[in-house]
XYZ file of C-alpha atoms in Angstrom:
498
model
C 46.902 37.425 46.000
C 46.110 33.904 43.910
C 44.491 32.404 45.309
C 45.563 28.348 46.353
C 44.854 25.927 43.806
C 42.282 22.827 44.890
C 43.464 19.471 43.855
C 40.915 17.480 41.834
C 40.496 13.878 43.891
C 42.037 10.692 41.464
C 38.977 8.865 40.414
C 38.975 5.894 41.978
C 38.237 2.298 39.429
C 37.641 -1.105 40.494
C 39.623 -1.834 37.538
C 42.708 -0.262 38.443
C 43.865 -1.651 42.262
C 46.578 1.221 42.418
C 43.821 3.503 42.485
C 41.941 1.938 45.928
C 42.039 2.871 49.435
C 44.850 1.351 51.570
C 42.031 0.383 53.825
C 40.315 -1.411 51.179
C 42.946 -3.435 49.959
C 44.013 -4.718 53.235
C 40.605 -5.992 53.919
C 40.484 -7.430 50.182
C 44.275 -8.788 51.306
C 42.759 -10.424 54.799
C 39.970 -11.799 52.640
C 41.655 -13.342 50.059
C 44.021 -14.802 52.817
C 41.346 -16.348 54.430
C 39.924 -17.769 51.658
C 43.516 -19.954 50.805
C 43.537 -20.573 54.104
C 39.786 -21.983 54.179
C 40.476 -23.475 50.711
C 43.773 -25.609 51.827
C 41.992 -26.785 54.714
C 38.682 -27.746 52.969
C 41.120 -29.763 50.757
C 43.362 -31.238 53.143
C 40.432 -32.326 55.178
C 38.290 -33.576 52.318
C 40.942 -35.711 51.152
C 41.761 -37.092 54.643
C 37.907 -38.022 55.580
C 37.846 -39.423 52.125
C 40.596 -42.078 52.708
C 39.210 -42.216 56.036
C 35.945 -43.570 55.263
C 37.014 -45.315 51.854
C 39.458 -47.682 54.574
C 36.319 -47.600 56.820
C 34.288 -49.143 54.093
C 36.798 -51.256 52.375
C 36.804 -52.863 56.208
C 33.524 -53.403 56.080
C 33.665 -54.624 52.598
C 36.009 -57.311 53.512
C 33.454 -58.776 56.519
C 30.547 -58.671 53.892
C 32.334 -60.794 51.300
C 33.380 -63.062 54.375
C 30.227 -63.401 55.540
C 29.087 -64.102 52.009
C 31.511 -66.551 51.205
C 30.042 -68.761 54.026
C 27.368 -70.972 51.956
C 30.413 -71.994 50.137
C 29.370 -74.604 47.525
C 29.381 -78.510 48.572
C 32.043 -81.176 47.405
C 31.652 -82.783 44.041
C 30.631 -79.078 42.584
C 26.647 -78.992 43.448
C 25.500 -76.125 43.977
C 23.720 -76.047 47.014
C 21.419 -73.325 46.542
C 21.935 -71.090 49.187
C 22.133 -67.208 48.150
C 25.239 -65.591 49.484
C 22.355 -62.725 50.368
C 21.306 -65.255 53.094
C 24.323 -64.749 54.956
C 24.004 -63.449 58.668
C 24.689 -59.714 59.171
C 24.832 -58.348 55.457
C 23.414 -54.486 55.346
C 21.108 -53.095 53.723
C 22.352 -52.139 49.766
C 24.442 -54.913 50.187
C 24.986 -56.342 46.492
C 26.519 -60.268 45.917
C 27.091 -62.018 43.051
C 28.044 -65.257 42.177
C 30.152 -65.827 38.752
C 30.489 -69.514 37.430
C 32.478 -70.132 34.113
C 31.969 -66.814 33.398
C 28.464 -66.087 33.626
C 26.420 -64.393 36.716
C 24.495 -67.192 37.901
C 22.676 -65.471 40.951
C 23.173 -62.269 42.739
C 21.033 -58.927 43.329
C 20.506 -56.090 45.905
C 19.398 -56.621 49.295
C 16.755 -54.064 49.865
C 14.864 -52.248 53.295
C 12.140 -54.994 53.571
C 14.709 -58.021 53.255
C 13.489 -58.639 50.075
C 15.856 -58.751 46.976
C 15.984 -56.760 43.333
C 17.503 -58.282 40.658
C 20.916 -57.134 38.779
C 20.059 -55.460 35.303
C 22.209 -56.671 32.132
C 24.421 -53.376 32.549
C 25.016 -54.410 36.152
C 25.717 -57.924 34.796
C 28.289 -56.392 32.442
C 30.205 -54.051 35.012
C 30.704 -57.459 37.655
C 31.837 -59.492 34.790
C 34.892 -56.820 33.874
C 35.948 -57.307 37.402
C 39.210 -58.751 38.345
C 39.539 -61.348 40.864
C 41.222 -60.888 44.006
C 42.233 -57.374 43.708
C 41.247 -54.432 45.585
C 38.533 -53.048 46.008
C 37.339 -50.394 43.058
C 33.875 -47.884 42.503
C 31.661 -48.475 39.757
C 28.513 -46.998 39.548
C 25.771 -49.480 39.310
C 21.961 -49.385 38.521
C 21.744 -48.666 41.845
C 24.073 -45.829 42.525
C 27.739 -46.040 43.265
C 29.476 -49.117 44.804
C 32.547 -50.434 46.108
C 32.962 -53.845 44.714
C 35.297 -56.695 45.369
C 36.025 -60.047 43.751
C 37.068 -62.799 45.602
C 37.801 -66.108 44.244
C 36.377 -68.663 46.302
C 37.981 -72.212 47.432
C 35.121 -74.043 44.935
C 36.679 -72.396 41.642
C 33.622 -69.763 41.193
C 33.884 -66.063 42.114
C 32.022 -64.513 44.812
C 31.600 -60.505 44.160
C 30.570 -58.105 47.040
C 29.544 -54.572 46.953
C 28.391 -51.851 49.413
C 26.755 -48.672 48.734
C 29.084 -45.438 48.249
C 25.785 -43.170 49.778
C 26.855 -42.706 52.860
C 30.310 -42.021 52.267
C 29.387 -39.148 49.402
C 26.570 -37.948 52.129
C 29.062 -37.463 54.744
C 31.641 -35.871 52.146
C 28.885 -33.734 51.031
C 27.996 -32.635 54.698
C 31.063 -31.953 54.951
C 31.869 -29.654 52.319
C 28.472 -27.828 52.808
C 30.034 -27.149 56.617
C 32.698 -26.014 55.266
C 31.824 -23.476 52.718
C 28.650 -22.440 55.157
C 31.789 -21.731 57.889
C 33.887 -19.771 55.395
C 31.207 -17.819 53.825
C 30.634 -16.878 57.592
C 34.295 -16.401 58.748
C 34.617 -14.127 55.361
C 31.178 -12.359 56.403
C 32.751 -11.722 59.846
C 36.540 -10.600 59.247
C 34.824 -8.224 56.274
C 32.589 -6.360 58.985
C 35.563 -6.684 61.816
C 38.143 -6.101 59.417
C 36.980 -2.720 58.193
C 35.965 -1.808 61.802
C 39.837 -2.565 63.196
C 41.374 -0.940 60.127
C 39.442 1.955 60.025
C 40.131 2.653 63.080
C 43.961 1.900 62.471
C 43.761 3.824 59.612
C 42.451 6.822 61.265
C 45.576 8.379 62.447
C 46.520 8.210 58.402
C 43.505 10.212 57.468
C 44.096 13.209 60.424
C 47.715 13.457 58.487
C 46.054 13.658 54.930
C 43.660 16.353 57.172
C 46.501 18.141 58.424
C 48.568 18.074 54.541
C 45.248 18.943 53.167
C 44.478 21.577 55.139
C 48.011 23.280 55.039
C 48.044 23.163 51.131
C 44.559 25.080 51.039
C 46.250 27.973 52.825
C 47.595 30.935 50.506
C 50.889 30.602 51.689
C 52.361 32.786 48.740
C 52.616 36.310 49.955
C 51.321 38.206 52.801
C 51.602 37.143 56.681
C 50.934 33.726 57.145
C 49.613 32.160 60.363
C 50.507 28.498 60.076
C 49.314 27.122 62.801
C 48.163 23.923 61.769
C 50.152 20.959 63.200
C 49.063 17.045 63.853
C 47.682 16.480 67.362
C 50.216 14.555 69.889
C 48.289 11.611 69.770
C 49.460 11.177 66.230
C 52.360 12.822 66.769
C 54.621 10.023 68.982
C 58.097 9.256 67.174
C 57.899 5.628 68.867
C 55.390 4.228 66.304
C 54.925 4.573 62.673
C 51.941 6.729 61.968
C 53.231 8.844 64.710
C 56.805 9.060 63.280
C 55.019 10.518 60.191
C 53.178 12.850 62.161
C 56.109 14.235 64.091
C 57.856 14.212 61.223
C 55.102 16.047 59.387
C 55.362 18.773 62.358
C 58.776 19.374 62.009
C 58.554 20.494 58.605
C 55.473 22.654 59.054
C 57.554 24.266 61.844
C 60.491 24.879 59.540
C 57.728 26.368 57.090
C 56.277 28.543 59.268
C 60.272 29.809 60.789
C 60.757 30.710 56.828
C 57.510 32.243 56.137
C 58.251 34.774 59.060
C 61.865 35.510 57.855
C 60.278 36.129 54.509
C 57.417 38.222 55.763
C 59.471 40.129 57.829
C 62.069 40.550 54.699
C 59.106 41.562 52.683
C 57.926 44.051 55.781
C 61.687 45.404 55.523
C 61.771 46.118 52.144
C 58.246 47.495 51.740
C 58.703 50.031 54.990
C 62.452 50.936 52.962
C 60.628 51.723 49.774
C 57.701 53.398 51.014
C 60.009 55.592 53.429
C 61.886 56.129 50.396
C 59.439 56.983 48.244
C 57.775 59.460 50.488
C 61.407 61.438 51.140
C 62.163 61.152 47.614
C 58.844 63.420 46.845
C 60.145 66.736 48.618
C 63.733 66.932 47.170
C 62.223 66.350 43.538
C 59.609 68.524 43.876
C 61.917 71.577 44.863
C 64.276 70.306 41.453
C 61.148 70.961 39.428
C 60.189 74.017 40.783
C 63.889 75.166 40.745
C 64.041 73.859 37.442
C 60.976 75.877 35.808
C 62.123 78.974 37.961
C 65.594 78.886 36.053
C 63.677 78.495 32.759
C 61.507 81.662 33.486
C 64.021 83.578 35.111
C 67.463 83.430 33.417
C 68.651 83.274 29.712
C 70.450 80.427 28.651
C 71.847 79.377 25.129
C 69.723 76.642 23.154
C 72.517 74.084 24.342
C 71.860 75.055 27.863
C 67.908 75.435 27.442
C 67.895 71.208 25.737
C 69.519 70.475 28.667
C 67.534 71.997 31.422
C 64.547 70.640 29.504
C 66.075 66.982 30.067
C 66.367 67.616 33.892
C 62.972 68.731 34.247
C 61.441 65.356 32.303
C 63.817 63.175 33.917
C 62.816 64.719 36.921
C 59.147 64.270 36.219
C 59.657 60.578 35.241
C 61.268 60.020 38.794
C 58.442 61.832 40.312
C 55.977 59.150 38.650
C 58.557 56.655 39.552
C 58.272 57.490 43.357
C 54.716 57.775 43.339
C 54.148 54.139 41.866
C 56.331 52.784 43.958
C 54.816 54.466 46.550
C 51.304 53.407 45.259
C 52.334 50.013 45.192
C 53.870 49.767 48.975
C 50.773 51.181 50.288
C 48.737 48.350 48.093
C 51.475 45.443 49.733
C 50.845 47.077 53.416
C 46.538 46.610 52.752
C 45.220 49.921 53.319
C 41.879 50.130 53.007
C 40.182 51.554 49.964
C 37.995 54.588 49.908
C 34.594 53.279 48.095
C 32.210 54.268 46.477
C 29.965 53.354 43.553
C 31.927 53.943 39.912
C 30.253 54.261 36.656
C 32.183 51.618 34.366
C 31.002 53.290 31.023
C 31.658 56.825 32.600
C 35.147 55.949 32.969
C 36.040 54.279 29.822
C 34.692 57.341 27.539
C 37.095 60.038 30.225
C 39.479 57.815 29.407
C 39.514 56.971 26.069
C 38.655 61.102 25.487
C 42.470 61.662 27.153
C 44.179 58.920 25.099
C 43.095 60.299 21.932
C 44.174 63.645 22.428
C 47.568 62.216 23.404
C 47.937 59.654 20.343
C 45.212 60.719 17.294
C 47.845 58.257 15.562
C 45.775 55.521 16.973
C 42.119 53.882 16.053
C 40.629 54.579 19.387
C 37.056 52.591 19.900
C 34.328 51.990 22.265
C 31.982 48.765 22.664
C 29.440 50.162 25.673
C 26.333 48.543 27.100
C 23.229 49.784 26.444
C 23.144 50.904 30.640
C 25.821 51.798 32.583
C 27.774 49.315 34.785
C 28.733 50.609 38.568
C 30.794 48.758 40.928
C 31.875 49.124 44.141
C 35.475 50.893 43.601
C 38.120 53.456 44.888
C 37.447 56.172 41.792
C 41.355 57.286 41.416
C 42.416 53.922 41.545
C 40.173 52.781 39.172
C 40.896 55.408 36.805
C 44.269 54.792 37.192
C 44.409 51.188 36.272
C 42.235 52.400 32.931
C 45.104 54.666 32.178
C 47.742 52.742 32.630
C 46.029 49.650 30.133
C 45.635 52.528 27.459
C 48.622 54.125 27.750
C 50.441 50.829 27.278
C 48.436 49.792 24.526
C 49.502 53.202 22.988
C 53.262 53.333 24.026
C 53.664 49.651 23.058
C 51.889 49.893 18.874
C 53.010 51.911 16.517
C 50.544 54.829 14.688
C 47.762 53.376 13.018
C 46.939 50.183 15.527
C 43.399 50.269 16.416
C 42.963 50.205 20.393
C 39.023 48.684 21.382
C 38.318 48.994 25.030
C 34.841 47.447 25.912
C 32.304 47.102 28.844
C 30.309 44.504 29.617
C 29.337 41.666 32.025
C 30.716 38.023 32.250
C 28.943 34.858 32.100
C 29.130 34.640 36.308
C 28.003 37.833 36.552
C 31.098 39.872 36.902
C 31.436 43.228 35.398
C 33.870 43.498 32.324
C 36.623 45.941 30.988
C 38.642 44.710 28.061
C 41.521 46.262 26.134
C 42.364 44.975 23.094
C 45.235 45.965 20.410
C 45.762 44.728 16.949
C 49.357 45.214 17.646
C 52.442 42.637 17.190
C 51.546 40.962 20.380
C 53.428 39.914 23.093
C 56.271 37.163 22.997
C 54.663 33.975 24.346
C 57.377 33.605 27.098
C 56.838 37.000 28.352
C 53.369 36.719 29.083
C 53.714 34.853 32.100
C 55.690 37.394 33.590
C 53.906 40.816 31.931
C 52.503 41.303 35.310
C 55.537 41.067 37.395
C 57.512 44.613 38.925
C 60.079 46.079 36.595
C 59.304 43.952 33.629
C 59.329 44.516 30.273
C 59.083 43.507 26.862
C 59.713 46.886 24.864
C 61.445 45.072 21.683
C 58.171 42.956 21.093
C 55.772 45.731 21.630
C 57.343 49.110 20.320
C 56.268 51.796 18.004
C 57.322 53.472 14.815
C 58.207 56.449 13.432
C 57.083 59.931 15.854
C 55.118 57.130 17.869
C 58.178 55.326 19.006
C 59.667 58.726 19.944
C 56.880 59.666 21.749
C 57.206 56.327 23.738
C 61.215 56.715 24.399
C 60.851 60.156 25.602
C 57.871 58.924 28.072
C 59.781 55.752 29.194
C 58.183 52.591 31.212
C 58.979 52.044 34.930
C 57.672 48.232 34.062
C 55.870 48.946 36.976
C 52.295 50.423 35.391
C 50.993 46.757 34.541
C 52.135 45.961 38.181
C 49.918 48.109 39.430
C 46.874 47.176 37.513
C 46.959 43.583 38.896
C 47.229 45.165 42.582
C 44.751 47.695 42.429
C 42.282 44.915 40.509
C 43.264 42.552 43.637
C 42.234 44.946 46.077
C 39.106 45.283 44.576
C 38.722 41.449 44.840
C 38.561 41.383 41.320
C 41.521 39.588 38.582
C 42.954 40.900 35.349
C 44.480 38.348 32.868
C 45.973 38.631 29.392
C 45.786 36.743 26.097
C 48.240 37.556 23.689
C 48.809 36.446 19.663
C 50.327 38.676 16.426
C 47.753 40.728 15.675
C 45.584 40.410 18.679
C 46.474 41.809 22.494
C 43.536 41.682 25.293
C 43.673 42.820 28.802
C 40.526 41.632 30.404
C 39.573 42.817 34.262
C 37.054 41.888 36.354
C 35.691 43.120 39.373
C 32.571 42.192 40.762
C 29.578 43.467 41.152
C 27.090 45.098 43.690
């Protein structure tokens, strides 16, 4: 029996998404959700608290060039001296200029200790570009960044007021910190929850895979199969949709296992049929040979009738060996067990060979041997049988003159080794799947010549003998395969060892 094949797992790449767990691409999914989500509301809020505090501060900006406007400048044009500064409730960072005829004529910073620092020549520069009574814009100063307005006062000049941008980039910087500290966190968290929750949805998924896995491990093709596997009831509830799957899943393991016992007990049927068969076959074609060669020694009959009681007696010969492989082979199907003991390999090629040549000295018979003798663990006849039957269809299938080498050896795993090989005209490649199945045969491929191919038609093949081979090898827990080419035939067996 073959035995099931093992699926190789897909190798999974990080560079190919079809290839990931489900699991792992819904908590990718949920991840990459969150993060638009995070990312939309980082921006939406941003952008609101940003024209939040930008109207906060133009408000303010608008007192502090009120309050600096106060000193004014006296009729007739004097100056009166007063720095706009001086004015009652101007901030710290606070930043005034006055412009007359278009030059800065006074202005500067108001600093922490009350105390003023003068406006640099870029700063000078940057006021002057200003236009007057429009709104409020940022420049960035020799100071740091400021919102700046120009107001044209009632005495011709123009009176420009700025206030620091600090605290409004602090507070938009605190705020995007929070916010990237809260999504790292919230990414952190539905990562670990995430693949806790869907593992644990995911779980009925994986018992199915357990259950499909499990049932395709079994060697469902031949013998009596006890399916019994199914998916539990828990997974097994048609009102959601892992369980739907699961019921579903039993349903057709059930309709398996109903088929698998019609076949078996087809099989049983038809094995029981041919083995009953067999056996009553054996007594009436016994008692036509033995009538047969009776008649021959008994009674006088003209060379006509003497050809043709020589045919009955081979055909009934052939159907004797007919009965008895058949018979062979239904005892093989049913399991019996074998009658062991140890085999000497070597021994049994040389009897073997020694039998073929005296049938066919047409043929190149040859020996490769080990130095020491391999012995298994075997049934002898069977053994010997399954040697015969390789040689004899090595020399019913080449004409005279092929050379036949049958070798012994050991395999690379430790297995011992009996090869066949031919220099015949092969086998056709589409055969050789099916040179091991009952009744077949390829006799126009692999046929001899001359007296050899009469030799052959006068034996005749049941397409049974290679049959046979692979069962007997089976029950041995061993395997015979074949390789085939023009020119080059090899059966190779092997059964292990001691």
């Amino acid at each position: 029996m073959a035995s099931p094949r093992t699926a190789r797992p897909h190798r999974r790449s990080w560079l190919k998404p079809g290839t990931w767990h489900l699991r792992t691409r819904l908590i990718l999914l949920a991840m990459a959700l969150l993060i638009a989500i995070c990312g939309a509301v980082g921006v939406a809020s941003y952008a609101s608290m940003d024209a939040f505090l930008t109207r906060q501060l133009d408000e303010q900006l608008s007192q502090a060039a009120n309050r600096s406007n106060d000193p004014g400048r006296p009729p007739g044009g004097g100056f009166n001296g007063r720095d706009p500064l001086d004015a009652r409730g101007q901030s710290v960072g606070t930043m005034n200029a006055r412009i007359v005829n278009g030059q800065v004529t006074g202005g500067g910073y108001l600093t922490s200790n009350t105390t003023r620092s003068a406006l640099s020549t870029e700063d000078k520069q940057a006021l002057l570009a200003l236009a007057e009574d429009a709104q409020p814009v940022d420049r960035t100063l020799s100071n740091g960044g400021y919102r700046l307005i120009a107001v044209k006062t009632d005495f011709g000049d123009v009176l420009v007021t700025g206030l620091p941008l600090a605290v409004k980039e602090s507070t938009l910087a605190s705020l995007v910190w929070t916010f990237v500290f809260v999504s790292l966190g919230g990414l952190l968290l539905i990562g670990l929850v995430g693949t806790v929750l869907i593992r644990r949805t995911m779980k009925p998924l994986e018992q199915l895979s357990e259950v499909a896995t499990r049932v395709s491990r079994l060697p469902l093709d031949a013998g009596e199969v006890a399916l019994a596997v199914r998916v539990p009831p828990s997974n097994s509830n048609p009102g959601t949709e892992v369980g739907s799957v699961g019921h579903a899943l039993n349903l057709m393991l059930d309709n398996v296992a109903n088929a698998l016992q019609a076949r078996q007990k087809s099989e049983t049927k038809v094995r029981q049929f041919v083995a009953d068969a067999s056996h009553e076959l054996r007594t009436p074609l016994t008692a036509i040979r033995g009538y047969t060669e009776l008649m021959r020694m008994t009674e006088d009959f003209t060379p006509d009738g003497k050809k043709s009681l020589a045919r009955v007696q081979s055909q009934s010969e052939r159907m004797t060996a007919l009965v008895e492989d058949l018979l062979l082979l239904a005892r093989l199907d049913e399991g019996q067990p074998l009658k062991l003991s140890e085999v000497d390999l070597t021994q049994l090629v040389i009897e073997g060979v020694s039998d073929e040549k005296v049938m066919a000295p047409g043929h190149n018979w040859r020996l490769q041997l080990p130095d020491e003798p391999i012995v298994v663990n075997g049934d002898p006849s069977q053994l010997r049988q399954v040697l015969m039957n390789l040689l004899s269809n090595a020399r019913k299938h080449t004409p005279a003159g092929t050379t036949v080498v049958t070798g012994v050896g050991r395999t690379a795993d430790g297995a011992a080794l009996v090869t066949v090989t031919d220099d015949g005209g092969g086998i056709p490649p589409e055969f050789v799947d099916h040179v091991f199945s009952r009744f077949a045969r390829a006799d126009a491929a692999r046929k001899g010549t001359g007296d050899q191919a009469g030799a052959s038609a006068a034996e005749g093949t049941s397409g049974l003998g290679l049959s046979i081979v692979e069962s007997i090898v089976e029950a041995h827990g061993g395997r015979v395969t074949v390789t085939s080419q023009p020119g080059r035939t090899e059966f190779a067996l092997q059964l292990p060892l001691p």
